[in-house]
C-alpha positions as a LaTeX table, in Angstrom:
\begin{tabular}{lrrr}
\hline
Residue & $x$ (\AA) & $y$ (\AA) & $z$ (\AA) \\
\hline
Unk1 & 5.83 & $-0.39$ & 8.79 \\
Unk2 & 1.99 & 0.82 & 10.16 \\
Unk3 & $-0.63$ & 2.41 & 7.70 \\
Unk4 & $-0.20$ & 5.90 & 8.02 \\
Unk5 & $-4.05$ & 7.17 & 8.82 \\
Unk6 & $-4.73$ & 10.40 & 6.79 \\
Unk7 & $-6.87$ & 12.50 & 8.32 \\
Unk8 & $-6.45$ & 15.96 & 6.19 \\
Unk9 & $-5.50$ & 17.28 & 3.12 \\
Unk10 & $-1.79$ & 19.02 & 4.47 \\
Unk11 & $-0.89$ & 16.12 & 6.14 \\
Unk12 & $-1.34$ & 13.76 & 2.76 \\
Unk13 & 0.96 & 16.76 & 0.96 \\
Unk14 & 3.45 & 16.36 & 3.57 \\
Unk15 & 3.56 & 12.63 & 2.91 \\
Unk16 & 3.76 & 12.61 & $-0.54$ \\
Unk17 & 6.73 & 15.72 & $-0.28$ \\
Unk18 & 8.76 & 14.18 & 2.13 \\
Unk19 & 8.33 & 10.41 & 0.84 \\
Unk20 & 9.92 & 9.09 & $-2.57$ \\
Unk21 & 7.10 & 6.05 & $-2.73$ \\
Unk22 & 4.07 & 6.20 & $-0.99$ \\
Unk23 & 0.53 & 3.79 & $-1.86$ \\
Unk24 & $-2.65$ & 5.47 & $-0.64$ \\
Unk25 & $-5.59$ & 3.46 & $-0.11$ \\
Unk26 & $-9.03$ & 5.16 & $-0.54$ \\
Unk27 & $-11.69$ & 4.02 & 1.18 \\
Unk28 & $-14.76$ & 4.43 & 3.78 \\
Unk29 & $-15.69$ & 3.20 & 6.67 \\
Unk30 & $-19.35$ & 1.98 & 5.25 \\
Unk31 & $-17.22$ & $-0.07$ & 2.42 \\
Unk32 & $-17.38$ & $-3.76$ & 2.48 \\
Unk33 & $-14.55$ & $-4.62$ & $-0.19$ \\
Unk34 & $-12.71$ & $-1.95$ & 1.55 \\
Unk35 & $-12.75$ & $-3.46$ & 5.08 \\
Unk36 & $-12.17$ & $-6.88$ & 3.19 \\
Unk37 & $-9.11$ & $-5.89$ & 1.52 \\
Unk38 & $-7.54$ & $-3.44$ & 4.27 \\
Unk39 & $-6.02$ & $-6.04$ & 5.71 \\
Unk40 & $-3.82$ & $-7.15$ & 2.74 \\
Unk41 & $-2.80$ & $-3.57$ & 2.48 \\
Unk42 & $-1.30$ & $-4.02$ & 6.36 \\
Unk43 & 0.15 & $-6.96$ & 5.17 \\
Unk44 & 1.85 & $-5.62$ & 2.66 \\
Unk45 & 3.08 & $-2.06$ & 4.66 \\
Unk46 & 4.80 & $-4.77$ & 6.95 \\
Unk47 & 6.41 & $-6.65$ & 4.56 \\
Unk48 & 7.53 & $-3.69$ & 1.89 \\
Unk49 & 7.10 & $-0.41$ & 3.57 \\
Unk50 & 10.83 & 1.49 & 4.07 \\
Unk51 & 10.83 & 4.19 & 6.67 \\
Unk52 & 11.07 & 7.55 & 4.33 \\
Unk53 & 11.15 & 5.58 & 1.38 \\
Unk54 & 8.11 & 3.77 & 0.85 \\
Unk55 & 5.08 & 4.69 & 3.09 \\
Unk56 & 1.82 & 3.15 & 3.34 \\
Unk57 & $-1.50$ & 4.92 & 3.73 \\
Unk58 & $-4.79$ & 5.31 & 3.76 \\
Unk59 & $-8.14$ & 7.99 & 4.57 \\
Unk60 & $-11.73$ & 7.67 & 4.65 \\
Unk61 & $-13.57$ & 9.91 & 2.02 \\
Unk62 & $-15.84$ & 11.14 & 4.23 \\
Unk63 & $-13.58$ & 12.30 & 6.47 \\
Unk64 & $-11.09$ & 13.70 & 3.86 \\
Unk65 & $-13.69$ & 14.84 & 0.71 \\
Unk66 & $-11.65$ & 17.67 & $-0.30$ \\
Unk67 & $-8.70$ & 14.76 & $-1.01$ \\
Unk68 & $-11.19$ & 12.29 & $-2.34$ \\
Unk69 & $-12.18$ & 15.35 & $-5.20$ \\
Unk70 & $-8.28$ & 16.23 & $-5.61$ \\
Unk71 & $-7.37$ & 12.30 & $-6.46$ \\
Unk72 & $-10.88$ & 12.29 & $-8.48$ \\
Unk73 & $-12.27$ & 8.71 & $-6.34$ \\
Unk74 & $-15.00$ & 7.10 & $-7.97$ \\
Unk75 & $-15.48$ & 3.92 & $-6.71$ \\
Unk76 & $-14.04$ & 2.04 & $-3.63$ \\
Unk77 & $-11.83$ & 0.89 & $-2.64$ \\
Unk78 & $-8.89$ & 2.50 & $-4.86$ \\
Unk79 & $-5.14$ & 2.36 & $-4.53$ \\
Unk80 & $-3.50$ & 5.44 & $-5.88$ \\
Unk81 & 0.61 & 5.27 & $-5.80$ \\
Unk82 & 2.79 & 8.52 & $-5.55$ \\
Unk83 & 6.60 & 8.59 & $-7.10$ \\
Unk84 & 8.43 & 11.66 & $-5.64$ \\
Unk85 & 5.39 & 13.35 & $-5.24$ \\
Unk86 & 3.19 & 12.92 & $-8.14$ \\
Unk87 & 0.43 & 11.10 & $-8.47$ \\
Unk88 & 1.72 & 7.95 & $-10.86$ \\
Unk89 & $-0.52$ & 6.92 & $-13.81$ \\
Unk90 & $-1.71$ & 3.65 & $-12.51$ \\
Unk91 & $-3.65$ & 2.74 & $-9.97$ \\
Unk92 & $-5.76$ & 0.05 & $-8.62$ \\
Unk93 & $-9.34$ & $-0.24$ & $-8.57$ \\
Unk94 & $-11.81$ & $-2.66$ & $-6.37$ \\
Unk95 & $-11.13$ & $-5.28$ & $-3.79$ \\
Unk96 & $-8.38$ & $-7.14$ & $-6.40$ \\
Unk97 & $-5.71$ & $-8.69$ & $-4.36$ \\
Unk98 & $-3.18$ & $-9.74$ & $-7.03$ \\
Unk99 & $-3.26$ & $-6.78$ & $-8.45$ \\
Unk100 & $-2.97$ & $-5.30$ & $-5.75$ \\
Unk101 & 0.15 & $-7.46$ & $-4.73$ \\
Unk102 & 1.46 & $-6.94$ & $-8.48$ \\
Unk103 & 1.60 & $-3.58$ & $-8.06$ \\
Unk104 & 3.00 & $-2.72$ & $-4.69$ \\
Unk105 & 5.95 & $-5.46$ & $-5.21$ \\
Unk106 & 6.49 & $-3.24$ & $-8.20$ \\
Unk107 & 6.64 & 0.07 & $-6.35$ \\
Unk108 & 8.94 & $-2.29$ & $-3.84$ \\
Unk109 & 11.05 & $-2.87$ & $-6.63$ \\
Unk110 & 11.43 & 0.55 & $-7.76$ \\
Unk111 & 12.49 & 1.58 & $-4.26$ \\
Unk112 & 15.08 & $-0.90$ & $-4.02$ \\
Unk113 & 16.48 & 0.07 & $-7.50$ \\
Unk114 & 16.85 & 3.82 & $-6.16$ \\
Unk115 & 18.59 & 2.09 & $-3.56$ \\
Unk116 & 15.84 & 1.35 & $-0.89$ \\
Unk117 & 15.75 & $-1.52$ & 1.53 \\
Unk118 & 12.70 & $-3.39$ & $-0.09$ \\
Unk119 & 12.17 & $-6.24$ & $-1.97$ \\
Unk120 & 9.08 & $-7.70$ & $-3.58$ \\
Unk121 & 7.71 & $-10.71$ & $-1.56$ \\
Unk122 & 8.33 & $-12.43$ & $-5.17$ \\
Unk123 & 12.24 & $-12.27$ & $-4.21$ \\
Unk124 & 11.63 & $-12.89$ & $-0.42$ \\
Unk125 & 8.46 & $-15.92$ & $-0.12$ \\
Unk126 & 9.21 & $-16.29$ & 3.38 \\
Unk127 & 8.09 & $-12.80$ & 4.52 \\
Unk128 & 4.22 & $-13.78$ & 3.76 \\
Unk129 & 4.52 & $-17.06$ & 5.99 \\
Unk130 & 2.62 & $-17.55$ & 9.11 \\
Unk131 & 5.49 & $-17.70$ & 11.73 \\
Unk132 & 3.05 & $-19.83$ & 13.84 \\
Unk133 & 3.17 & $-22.63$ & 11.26 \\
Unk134 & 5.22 & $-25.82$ & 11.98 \\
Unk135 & 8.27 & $-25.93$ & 9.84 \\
Unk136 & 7.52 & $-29.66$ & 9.44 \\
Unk137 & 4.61 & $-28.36$ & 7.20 \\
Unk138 & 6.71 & $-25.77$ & 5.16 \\
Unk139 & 7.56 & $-27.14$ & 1.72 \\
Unk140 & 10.91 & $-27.87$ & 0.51 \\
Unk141 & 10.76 & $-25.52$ & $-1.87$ \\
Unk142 & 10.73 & $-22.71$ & 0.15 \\
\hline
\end{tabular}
């Protein structure tokens, strides 16, 4: 599923009214962990984003201050996480990959116990491999 791109303050309500699960990445355009880490967070939209069940998204603080103030950003980039609407009580902070793996394959999880279609890439290792890659090379394991 694509990042959704916020680009105001209604249309992040919306989201967060109208979606059970959503992970909202903060960030700005002049951020270099941000632009390092943004990737990952496509990554992982693709692989655990549900259509209307877990959404993925993100806005720029400088074009959305009055939602940077509202979510209270102080340092970049930050992943917030919403549960049917409300702003949850952790988030992440910084360019931290496994945490910020840990914590959306949580969120996944959560979905799939409300009876979503994700799972955590934990239950599914195949969804994070390169599809380019010879099989040959794959270990047995997986």
């Amino acid at each position: 599923m694509p990042v959704v791109q916020i680009t105001s303050k209604a249309q992040f309500d919306t989201l967060i009214q109208s979606t059970p699960y959503v992970a909202v990445q903060a960030s700005a355009s002049w951020c270099g962990p941000c632009k390092a880490i943004s990737p990952m967070f496509v990554k992982h939209s693709d692989a655990l984003g549900v259509e209307n069940q877990y959404a993925f998204a993100k806005f720029d603080t400088d074009d959305v201050p009055d939602l940077a103030f509202e979510l209270g950003v102080r340092s970049l980039p930050t992943f917030y996480f919403f549960e049917q609407g409300t702003k949850a009580d952790y988030s992440v902070t910084g360019a931290n990959p496994p945490a910020l793996k840990k914590t959306v394959e949580e969120v996944a999880d959560k979905v799939k116990a409300a009876g979503g279609g994700a799972t955590s890439t934990a239950q599914r290792p195949w969804c994070m491999l390169d599809a380019r890659q010879p099989p040959a090379l794959l270990s047995p394991g997986i």
